[in-house]
Amino acid sequence: MEENMMESDSAEISISAPKQGIAEAWETVTKALVSGLVSEEGLSESLALLCSNGLGRLLGGWLLETLQMRLTSLVVPGFWAGLKQPENELEEKDRAWVLLTTFRTLLERLEPFLGGLERLGTWQDEGRGGLCGPGAKGLQERAFTIIRALLLFSPPAVLQERVLEFYSRTFSVHMSQVGEARETEDGGQGPKGAVCPGCGAASQQCWCHEALQNLQELSHILSKLQLLEWVSSEAITSILHKLIEQRMEQHCRGEYERSFLLDFQKWLELVLGWLSRVFVSEVDGNVPLPAPSAPFAPSTPSAPSSQALQPVNSTLKQWRCHMHQFFCRIYVNMRIEELFSIIRDFPESKAAIEDLKFCLERTNQRQQLLTSLKSAFESRLLHPGVHTSDILTVYISAIKALRELDPSMVILQVACQPIRKYLRTREDTVRQIVAGLTGDSEGCCDLASELSRGDPVTLEMQDSDEEGSDPEEWTPDPTDAVTEKTGSKRRSSDIISLLVSIYGSKEIFINEYRTVLADRLLHQLNYNTAREIRNVELLKLRFGESHMHYCEVMLKDMADSRRINSNIREEESKLSEEEQPPLPLSSIILSSEFWPQLKEEKLELPAVVCQAMEAYTHRYEKLKAMRTLSWKPHLGSVTLDVELKDRVLTNFTVSPIHAAIILHFQDKSSWTLEELSGKLGVPKELVHRKLALWQQQGVLREEAGGRYYVVETGSSKEKMERGVMLIDSDEEGDSNTTTQSEQREEKLQLFWAYIQAMLTNLDTMTLERIHTMLRMFVATGPVVTEMDVNELEAFLQRKVREHQLIVSAGVYRLPKSN
């Protein structure tokens, strides 16, 4: 019995002894992890004992749990309590010191645990005592995740406020030291430099050096805790974005004539110097900063340098890319707002266009640009208050600027579509374009130089197929291109081609040019057509010789007229004095089939003029057998002398109606409007308007009763010098040819006669049937091709409003009264 009891006691002693040894071993190992004050020999034995009992794998979890408990109970509350000191009781320097001290205390409280994790990881990596686990790196990653989760899960705003203030001040200090004081600093320097541009304090209290030291220490602490990116990124991003926006507003806004990319690159290098201080723990101070990235570097070739061997720090490289991207986005936003002005000022604004092109290629803002530019065109350009020549000038500038911005011409095609659509609604668009091509328009002078350039693009080339193009050179259109037949290769960048394509027909421009050419030729007094011949030859290169045939005939008529006049003058010089014509007469002889339609006005000329015209016609018939002349008495010019009692007014060049009026006063000294109107065969209103010219020159005066008298004697102020050219002010801009609107109205009246006849015979007709019948009846000339259904409908609706037609359910008929 005693023997059995003794065996039981010995078993209890043997069981309790191992438990006590394990507890002591656990105490030893955990003490070594937290404090490190344990001998290596005892530590190894304790570690081996724990591992042999399967407790070694619990060490990492225990240490991380202990860290979490310490953070929750002591470290995190103490951190926020230290940071939330009353701001109104602290200066900026003191707030910076509080921020640094708070993080310094945080590191001191966490260092034992971080050191223990590092030691435990080392033991695991070495396999000490049979210990295994994730290693030092894995344990520290878990620990830093716990620290960030508990410390920064929902941080008070005071942290970001203090960090933003601290980094803003250190940035100002850094920029002041490298030679560029912070541009946003409001405080100015006194006469003796009383205020430091870096820290903003008095010179005697400058703490710039201390601020940079604090920055370096704070960066080390945050880097050691792996909190640098988490704490500083938001503040740094806010600072840099604000600075880039301010710098752009101050330097780039409204400045289009110089590039800002290189200036920004130089400024960026200064900013990266500050960023290297912020991330000093991740960047070796002895290693130079990464070289500037290729897009902002000058494009000049150079030999390989040591820059290729410089280590590139990933953090600074990321920040450089971020700043580049943000700069491009902000620059594009600003230039999009100013793009209308940039286009208007082109080519002086070419530098801004090139910068915008560079930045636009790096951002996804093409659609934003298109929307904004179309809106700017519609609100600032396309309204009745803007003259057509000004719209064309802006459109030409837009072609030049946008083809520089986007060689694919997609932006030009889409953004300028409202301009092209609006120009089609202006009646004088074609005339303004033609005037610009011939150099007659002050606003569109670029068209004349474009016409005379050395390598014109003919419209036939624009219409030709691309059969000869290399398939290997084909590139697809951008996604925002307008879907149409015109591909990227066939999308014209030629100014004249784009202007002509507004109407889709060359005939409209050729006909308008014929009208302009006729006006210029009919106003010629010396048959000089050198300028017109040059323009016609240049236009033949653009439109083709066949389309300019009528214009060549018109120029030939001028040369033939000069020769015929010379022959008739030579023949008259051989006649006796009795056989000489009463008036010397020259004429411009037109081939009626090739000239535009001229204005038809009735004018009865004095008998002496009619005799001279008959004599000229008789001599012309002798020169040109089987041909005669049909005179246009209201066209041309007359040079005459007016002899009065006390003065002689010579070399007056006036219109035929002015000359006819004054010649009638040679027969009778006074006339009424009714008498002159009857003699001349023109309305009284026109006679009254034409008499104003002679009244202005003091030759005629109007008295009571509406009679006009010759002023034989006048004051010296009214006497005119020799060699004066008189032009009627209201005739200065008159054309000898009918305008396109006038011609169009005449053609519409021709259509109206056909429509009335059809409705008289058929009673009722629909719009489509009227249009079809018109095409059958009026099948000659260019009229039918220009009269589409929409235009015909508008014309018929006008007749309905004038009560000349009745429409019901889409069917037209004549009123019964007709």
mmCIF file of N, CA and C in Angstrom, residues 115-216:
data_model
loop_
_atom_site.group_PDB
_atom_site.id
_atom_site.type_symbol
_atom_site.label_atom_id
_atom_site.label_comp_id
_atom_site.label_asym_id
_atom_site.label_seq_id
_atom_site.Cartn_x
_atom_site.Cartn_y
_atom_site.Cartn_z
ATOM 1 N N GLY A 115 10.594 45.771 -33.140
ATOM 2 C CA GLY A 115 11.859 45.045 -32.953
ATOM 3 C C GLY A 115 11.621 43.582 -32.654
ATOM 4 N N GLY A 116 10.623 43.275 -31.800
ATOM 5 C CA GLY A 116 10.306 41.890 -31.493
ATOM 6 C C GLY A 116 9.874 41.121 -32.722
ATOM 7 N N LEU A 117 9.061 41.770 -33.591
ATOM 8 C CA LEU A 117 8.646 41.098 -34.819
ATOM 9 C C LEU A 117 9.833 40.831 -35.735
ATOM 10 N N GLU A 118 10.750 41.762 -35.762
ATOM 11 C CA GLU A 118 11.934 41.568 -36.600
ATOM 12 C C GLU A 118 12.789 40.415 -36.073
ATOM 13 N N ARG A 119 12.950 40.345 -34.703
ATOM 14 C CA ARG A 119 13.736 39.250 -34.136
ATOM 15 C C ARG A 119 13.059 37.902 -34.361
ATOM 16 N N LEU A 120 11.720 37.876 -34.164
ATOM 17 C CA LEU A 120 11.003 36.628 -34.364
ATOM 18 C C LEU A 120 11.104 36.178 -35.821
ATOM 19 N N GLY A 121 11.014 37.130 -36.730
ATOM 20 C CA GLY A 121 11.146 36.787 -38.137
ATOM 21 C C GLY A 121 12.522 36.260 -38.474
ATOM 22 N N THR A 122 13.538 36.868 -37.839
ATOM 23 C CA THR A 122 14.910 36.378 -38.068
ATOM 24 C C THR A 122 15.052 34.946 -37.576
ATOM 25 N N TRP A 123 14.477 34.649 -36.371
ATOM 26 C CA TRP A 123 14.543 33.275 -35.858
ATOM 27 C C TRP A 123 13.842 32.311 -36.812
ATOM 28 N N GLN A 124 12.717 32.752 -37.332
ATOM 29 C CA GLN A 124 11.994 31.879 -38.256
ATOM 30 C C GLN A 124 12.782 31.653 -39.534
ATOM 31 N N ASP A 125 13.417 32.734 -40.027
ATOM 32 C CA ASP A 125 14.210 32.571 -41.251
ATOM 33 C C ASP A 125 15.392 31.636 -41.008
ATOM 34 N N GLU A 126 15.985 31.730 -39.784
ATOM 35 C CA GLU A 126 17.138 30.882 -39.467
ATOM 36 C C GLU A 126 16.724 29.467 -39.063
ATOM 37 N N GLY A 127 15.453 29.269 -38.736
ATOM 38 C CA GLY A 127 14.981 27.978 -38.257
ATOM 39 C C GLY A 127 15.519 27.641 -36.871
ATOM 40 N N ARG A 128 15.670 28.666 -36.088
ATOM 41 C CA ARG A 128 16.292 28.512 -34.769
ATOM 42 C C ARG A 128 15.385 27.710 -33.846
ATOM 43 N N GLY A 129 15.939 26.676 -33.240
ATOM 44 C CA GLY A 129 15.179 25.827 -32.338
ATOM 45 C C GLY A 129 14.046 25.097 -33.015
ATOM 46 N N GLY A 130 14.149 24.948 -34.339
ATOM 47 C CA GLY A 130 13.068 24.311 -35.081
ATOM 48 C C GLY A 130 11.892 25.219 -35.337
ATOM 49 N N LEU A 131 12.095 26.555 -35.128
ATOM 50 C CA LEU A 131 11.004 27.523 -35.319
ATOM 51 C C LEU A 131 10.766 27.756 -36.809
ATOM 52 N N CYS A 132 9.511 27.865 -37.203
ATOM 53 C CA CYS A 132 9.159 28.146 -38.605
ATOM 54 C C CYS A 132 8.006 29.146 -38.636
ATOM 55 N N GLY A 133 7.876 29.860 -39.789
ATOM 56 C CA GLY A 133 6.824 30.865 -39.906
ATOM 57 C C GLY A 133 7.011 31.742 -41.132
ATOM 58 N N PRO A 134 6.226 32.829 -41.273
ATOM 59 C CA PRO A 134 6.284 33.689 -42.481
ATOM 60 C C PRO A 134 7.561 34.499 -42.595
ATOM 61 N N GLY A 135 8.348 34.631 -41.551
ATOM 62 C CA GLY A 135 9.565 35.414 -41.617
ATOM 63 C C GLY A 135 9.342 36.863 -41.232
ATOM 64 N N ALA A 136 10.437 37.608 -41.180
ATOM 65 C CA ALA A 136 10.377 39.002 -40.725
ATOM 66 C C ALA A 136 9.494 39.856 -41.622
ATOM 67 N N LYS A 137 9.608 39.670 -42.939
ATOM 68 C CA LYS A 137 8.825 40.517 -43.853
ATOM 69 C C LYS A 137 7.332 40.281 -43.704
ATOM 70 N N GLY A 138 6.938 39.031 -43.622
ATOM 71 C CA GLY A 138 5.530 38.725 -43.477
ATOM 72 C C GLY A 138 4.953 39.225 -42.175
ATOM 73 N N LEU A 139 5.703 39.067 -41.074
ATOM 74 C CA LEU A 139 5.219 39.540 -39.778
ATOM 75 C C LEU A 139 5.082 41.059 -39.753
ATOM 76 N N GLN A 140 6.059 41.747 -40.321
ATOM 77 C CA GLN A 140 6.010 43.212 -40.305
ATOM 78 C C GLN A 140 4.865 43.737 -41.179
ATOM 79 N N GLU A 141 4.590 43.074 -42.288
ATOM 80 C CA GLU A 141 3.467 43.509 -43.125
ATOM 81 C C GLU A 141 2.153 43.398 -42.356
ATOM 82 N N ARG A 142 1.990 42.292 -41.589
ATOM 83 C CA ARG A 142 0.778 42.166 -40.778
ATOM 84 C C ARG A 142 0.715 43.252 -39.707
ATOM 85 N N ALA A 143 1.864 43.534 -39.093
ATOM 86 C CA ALA A 143 1.891 44.543 -38.037
ATOM 87 C C ALA A 143 1.547 45.928 -38.587
ATOM 88 N N PHE A 144 2.119 46.289 -39.733
ATOM 89 C CA PHE A 144 1.853 47.608 -40.313
ATOM 90 C C PHE A 144 0.399 47.716 -40.777
ATOM 91 N N THR A 145 -0.167 46.605 -41.216
ATOM 92 C CA THR A 145 -1.585 46.623 -41.581
ATOM 93 C C THR A 145 -2.447 46.921 -40.362
ATOM 94 N N ILE A 146 -2.102 46.302 -39.213
ATOM 95 C CA ILE A 146 -2.839 46.562 -37.967
ATOM 96 C C ILE A 146 -2.678 48.021 -37.547
ATOM 97 N N ILE A 147 -1.470 48.544 -37.649
ATOM 98 C CA ILE A 147 -1.208 49.938 -37.254
ATOM 99 C C ILE A 147 -2.035 50.894 -38.114
ATOM 100 N N ARG A 148 -2.021 50.698 -39.441
ATOM 101 C CA ARG A 148 -2.779 51.587 -40.329
ATOM 102 C C ARG A 148 -4.280 51.477 -40.079
ATOM 103 N N ALA A 149 -4.741 50.245 -39.838
ATOM 104 C CA ALA A 149 -6.167 50.040 -39.639
ATOM 105 C C ALA A 149 -6.669 50.752 -38.385
ATOM 106 N N LEU A 150 -5.894 50.661 -37.295
ATOM 107 C CA LEU A 150 -6.339 51.267 -36.050
ATOM 108 C C LEU A 150 -6.069 52.760 -35.994
ATOM 109 N N LEU A 151 -5.019 53.203 -36.661
ATOM 110 C CA LEU A 151 -4.634 54.610 -36.566
ATOM 111 C C LEU A 151 -5.351 55.480 -37.601
ATOM 112 N N LEU A 152 -5.528 54.962 -38.819
ATOM 113 C CA LEU A 152 -6.012 55.805 -39.930
ATOM 114 C C LEU A 152 -7.350 55.343 -40.480
ATOM 115 N N PHE A 153 -8.068 54.497 -39.757
ATOM 116 C CA PHE A 153 -9.354 54.027 -40.280
ATOM 117 C C PHE A 153 -10.329 55.192 -40.455
ATOM 118 N N SER A 154 -10.463 56.015 -39.452
ATOM 119 C CA SER A 154 -11.338 57.189 -39.544
ATOM 120 C C SER A 154 -10.653 58.352 -38.829
ATOM 121 N N PRO A 155 -9.596 58.895 -39.428
ATOM 122 C CA PRO A 155 -8.799 59.916 -38.740
ATOM 123 C C PRO A 155 -9.542 61.249 -38.652
ATOM 124 N N PRO A 156 -9.396 61.973 -37.569
ATOM 125 C CA PRO A 156 -9.958 63.331 -37.483
ATOM 126 C C PRO A 156 -9.305 64.253 -38.513
ATOM 127 N N ALA A 157 -10.012 65.335 -38.849
ATOM 128 C CA ALA A 157 -9.514 66.261 -39.865
ATOM 129 C C ALA A 157 -8.254 66.972 -39.425
ATOM 130 N N VAL A 158 -7.977 67.000 -38.138
ATOM 131 C CA VAL A 158 -6.820 67.743 -37.646
ATOM 132 C C VAL A 158 -5.527 67.180 -38.207
ATOM 133 N N LEU A 159 -5.481 65.879 -38.471
ATOM 134 C CA LEU A 159 -4.249 65.288 -38.988
ATOM 135 C C LEU A 159 -3.917 65.870 -40.359
ATOM 136 N N GLN A 160 -4.889 65.839 -41.275
ATOM 137 C CA GLN A 160 -4.626 66.364 -42.609
ATOM 138 C C GLN A 160 -4.371 67.864 -42.581
ATOM 139 N N GLU A 161 -5.034 68.586 -41.680
ATOM 140 C CA GLU A 161 -4.794 70.027 -41.581
ATOM 141 C C GLU A 161 -3.356 70.311 -41.169
ATOM 142 N N ARG A 162 -2.880 69.580 -40.153
ATOM 143 C CA ARG A 162 -1.496 69.799 -39.678
ATOM 144 C C ARG A 162 -0.486 69.360 -40.737
ATOM 145 N N VAL A 163 -0.735 68.216 -41.351
ATOM 146 C CA VAL A 163 0.194 67.715 -42.370
ATOM 147 C C VAL A 163 0.242 68.665 -43.563
ATOM 148 N N LEU A 164 -0.940 69.139 -44.007
ATOM 149 C CA LEU A 164 -0.983 70.065 -45.142
ATOM 150 C C LEU A 164 -0.247 71.359 -44.822
ATOM 151 N N GLU A 165 -0.455 71.889 -43.648
ATOM 152 C CA GLU A 165 0.240 73.118 -43.248
ATOM 153 C C GLU A 165 1.743 72.904 -43.194
ATOM 154 N N PHE A 166 2.147 71.765 -42.632
ATOM 155 C CA PHE A 166 3.580 71.490 -42.474
ATOM 156 C C PHE A 166 4.264 71.326 -43.846
ATOM 157 N N TYR A 167 3.654 70.548 -44.735
ATOM 158 C CA TYR A 167 4.257 70.334 -46.054
ATOM 159 C C TYR A 167 4.217 71.604 -46.901
ATOM 160 N N SER A 168 3.173 72.400 -46.760
ATOM 161 C CA SER A 168 3.122 73.667 -47.500
ATOM 162 C C SER A 168 4.267 74.576 -47.077
ATOM 163 N N ARG A 169 4.537 74.622 -45.772
ATOM 164 C CA ARG A 169 5.618 75.472 -45.290
ATOM 165 C C ARG A 169 6.981 74.955 -45.747
ATOM 166 N N THR A 170 7.181 73.653 -45.671
ATOM 167 C CA THR A 170 8.486 73.111 -46.097
ATOM 168 C C THR A 170 8.682 73.295 -47.591
ATOM 169 N N PHE A 171 7.588 73.226 -48.379
ATOM 170 C CA PHE A 171 7.713 73.489 -49.814
ATOM 171 C C PHE A 171 8.135 74.930 -50.058
ATOM 172 N N SER A 172 7.526 75.858 -49.325
ATOM 173 C CA SER A 172 7.889 77.266 -49.462
ATOM 174 C C SER A 172 9.352 77.486 -49.094
ATOM 175 N N VAL A 173 9.794 76.828 -48.032
ATOM 176 C CA VAL A 173 11.200 76.963 -47.615
ATOM 177 C C VAL A 173 12.126 76.422 -48.686
ATOM 178 N N HIS A 174 11.795 75.254 -49.216
ATOM 179 C CA HIS A 174 12.645 74.644 -50.243
ATOM 180 C C HIS A 174 12.736 75.527 -51.487
ATOM 181 N N MET A 175 11.579 76.042 -51.969
ATOM 182 C CA MET A 175 11.587 76.847 -53.186
ATOM 183 C C MET A 175 12.327 78.155 -52.979
ATOM 184 N N SER A 176 12.257 78.703 -51.767
ATOM 185 C CA SER A 176 12.992 79.935 -51.503
ATOM 186 C C SER A 176 14.498 79.677 -51.498
ATOM 187 N N GLN A 177 14.904 78.500 -51.068
ATOM 188 C CA GLN A 177 16.334 78.180 -51.023
ATOM 189 C C GLN A 177 16.903 77.896 -52.415
ATOM 190 N N VAL A 178 16.038 77.375 -53.317
ATOM 191 C CA VAL A 178 16.541 77.080 -54.658
ATOM 192 C C VAL A 178 16.344 78.253 -55.610
ATOM 193 N N GLY A 179 15.866 79.388 -55.089
ATOM 194 C CA GLY A 179 15.841 80.608 -55.890
ATOM 195 C C GLY A 179 14.484 81.037 -56.373
ATOM 196 N N GLU A 180 13.430 80.349 -55.993
ATOM 197 C CA GLU A 180 12.093 80.752 -56.423
ATOM 198 C C GLU A 180 11.175 80.755 -55.223
ATOM 199 N N ALA A 181 10.888 81.931 -54.691
ATOM 200 C CA ALA A 181 9.999 82.029 -53.540
ATOM 201 C C ALA A 181 8.604 81.588 -53.926
ATOM 202 N N ARG A 182 7.934 81.066 -53.000
ATOM 203 C CA ARG A 182 6.584 80.566 -53.267
ATOM 204 C C ARG A 182 5.694 81.702 -53.755
ATOM 205 N N GLU A 183 5.070 81.464 -54.894
ATOM 206 C CA GLU A 183 4.313 82.530 -55.550
ATOM 207 C C GLU A 183 3.012 82.836 -54.844
ATOM 208 N N THR A 184 2.562 81.921 -54.021
ATOM 209 C CA THR A 184 1.301 82.171 -53.338
ATOM 210 C C THR A 184 1.484 82.886 -52.009
ATOM 211 N N GLU A 185 2.751 83.196 -51.641
ATOM 212 C CA GLU A 185 3.005 83.855 -50.351
ATOM 213 C C GLU A 185 2.527 85.289 -50.428
ATOM 214 N N ASP A 186 1.660 85.683 -49.525
ATOM 215 C CA ASP A 186 1.095 87.034 -49.559
ATOM 216 C C ASP A 186 2.026 88.057 -48.919
ATOM 217 N N GLY A 187 2.753 87.650 -47.922
ATOM 218 C CA GLY A 187 3.592 88.601 -47.198
ATOM 219 C C GLY A 187 4.731 89.094 -48.040
ATOM 220 N N GLY A 188 4.954 90.381 -48.046
ATOM 221 C CA GLY A 188 6.061 90.954 -48.801
ATOM 222 C C GLY A 188 7.235 91.240 -47.900
ATOM 223 N N GLN A 189 8.373 91.476 -48.520
ATOM 224 C CA GLN A 189 9.587 91.770 -47.774
ATOM 225 C C GLN A 189 9.680 93.260 -47.498
ATOM 226 N N GLY A 190 10.175 93.575 -46.338
ATOM 227 C CA GLY A 190 10.370 94.966 -45.969
ATOM 228 C C GLY A 190 11.591 95.530 -46.650
ATOM 229 N N PRO A 191 11.919 96.766 -46.353
ATOM 230 C CA PRO A 191 13.068 97.393 -46.993
ATOM 231 C C PRO A 191 14.380 96.703 -46.668
ATOM 232 N N LYS A 192 14.476 96.045 -45.524
ATOM 233 C CA LYS A 192 15.708 95.363 -45.146
ATOM 234 C C LYS A 192 15.500 93.847 -45.122
ATOM 235 N N GLY A 193 14.513 93.344 -45.874
ATOM 236 C CA GLY A 193 14.252 91.918 -45.883
ATOM 237 C C GLY A 193 13.799 91.420 -44.517
ATOM 238 N N ALA A 194 12.841 92.132 -43.896
ATOM 239 C CA ALA A 194 12.444 91.818 -42.523
ATOM 240 C C ALA A 194 11.688 90.509 -42.434
ATOM 241 N N VAL A 195 11.075 90.043 -43.538
ATOM 242 C CA VAL A 195 10.289 88.815 -43.520
ATOM 243 C C VAL A 195 10.975 87.771 -44.387
ATOM 244 N N CYS A 196 11.152 86.598 -43.840
ATOM 245 C CA CYS A 196 11.784 85.505 -44.580
ATOM 246 C C CYS A 196 10.803 84.983 -45.624
ATOM 247 N N PRO A 197 11.198 84.881 -46.882
ATOM 248 C CA PRO A 197 10.261 84.392 -47.913
ATOM 249 C C PRO A 197 9.937 82.926 -47.765
ATOM 250 N N GLY A 198 10.747 82.189 -47.002
ATOM 251 C CA GLY A 198 10.501 80.762 -46.852
ATOM 252 C C GLY A 198 9.521 80.446 -45.753
ATOM 253 N N CYS A 199 9.854 80.821 -44.515
ATOM 254 C CA CYS A 199 9.007 80.475 -43.368
ATOM 255 C C CYS A 199 8.010 81.568 -43.022
ATOM 256 N N GLY A 200 8.155 82.756 -43.622
ATOM 257 C CA GLY A 200 7.213 83.835 -43.363
ATOM 258 C C GLY A 200 7.406 84.521 -42.031
ATOM 259 N N ALA A 201 8.449 84.160 -41.295
ATOM 260 C CA ALA A 201 8.733 84.786 -40.002
ATOM 261 C C ALA A 201 9.745 85.910 -40.172
ATOM 262 N N ALA A 202 9.914 86.673 -39.119
ATOM 263 C CA ALA A 202 10.927 87.721 -39.146
ATOM 264 C C ALA A 202 12.309 87.084 -39.326
ATOM 265 N N SER A 203 13.205 87.861 -39.932
ATOM 266 C CA SER A 203 14.533 87.306 -40.221
ATOM 267 C C SER A 203 15.236 86.829 -38.957
ATOM 268 N N GLN A 204 15.056 87.549 -37.831
ATOM 269 C CA GLN A 204 15.716 87.139 -36.596
ATOM 270 C C GLN A 204 15.122 85.841 -36.044
ATOM 271 N N GLN A 205 13.906 85.505 -36.438
ATOM 272 C CA GLN A 205 13.237 84.307 -35.930
ATOM 273 C C GLN A 205 13.052 83.249 -37.027
ATOM 274 N N CYS A 206 13.858 83.326 -38.071
ATOM 275 C CA CYS A 206 13.740 82.396 -39.194
ATOM 276 C C CYS A 206 13.963 80.960 -38.715
ATOM 277 N N TRP A 207 13.071 80.069 -39.108
ATOM 278 C CA TRP A 207 13.195 78.667 -38.722
ATOM 279 C C TRP A 207 13.163 77.745 -39.949
ATOM 280 N N CYS A 208 13.678 78.267 -41.075
ATOM 281 C CA CYS A 208 13.719 77.486 -42.321
ATOM 282 C C CYS A 208 14.561 76.221 -42.141
ATOM 283 N N HIS A 209 15.765 76.399 -41.551
ATOM 284 C CA HIS A 209 16.644 75.237 -41.377
ATOM 285 C C HIS A 209 15.995 74.200 -40.468
ATOM 286 N N GLU A 210 15.372 74.664 -39.428
ATOM 287 C CA GLU A 210 14.693 73.753 -38.507
ATOM 288 C C GLU A 210 13.527 73.052 -39.196
ATOM 289 N N ALA A 211 12.809 73.768 -40.072
ATOM 290 C CA ALA A 211 11.679 73.159 -40.780
ATOM 291 C C ALA A 211 12.145 72.012 -41.667
ATOM 292 N N LEU A 212 13.278 72.228 -42.367
ATOM 293 C CA LEU A 212 13.781 71.159 -43.232
ATOM 294 C C LEU A 212 14.290 69.979 -42.408
ATOM 295 N N GLN A 213 14.886 70.254 -41.261
ATOM 296 C CA GLN A 213 15.303 69.162 -40.382
ATOM 297 C C GLN A 213 14.092 68.379 -39.864
ATOM 298 N N ASN A 214 13.033 69.111 -39.477
ATOM 299 C CA ASN A 214 11.809 68.448 -39.037
ATOM 300 C C ASN A 214 11.214 67.592 -40.153
ATOM 301 N N LEU A 215 11.282 68.117 -41.401
ATOM 302 C CA LEU A 215 10.765 67.355 -42.534
ATOM 303 C C LEU A 215 11.538 66.052 -42.715
ATOM 304 N N GLN A 216 12.853 66.152 -42.586
ATOM 305 C CA GLN A 216 13.672 64.948 -42.753
ATOM 306 C C GLN A 216 13.369 63.922 -41.662
#
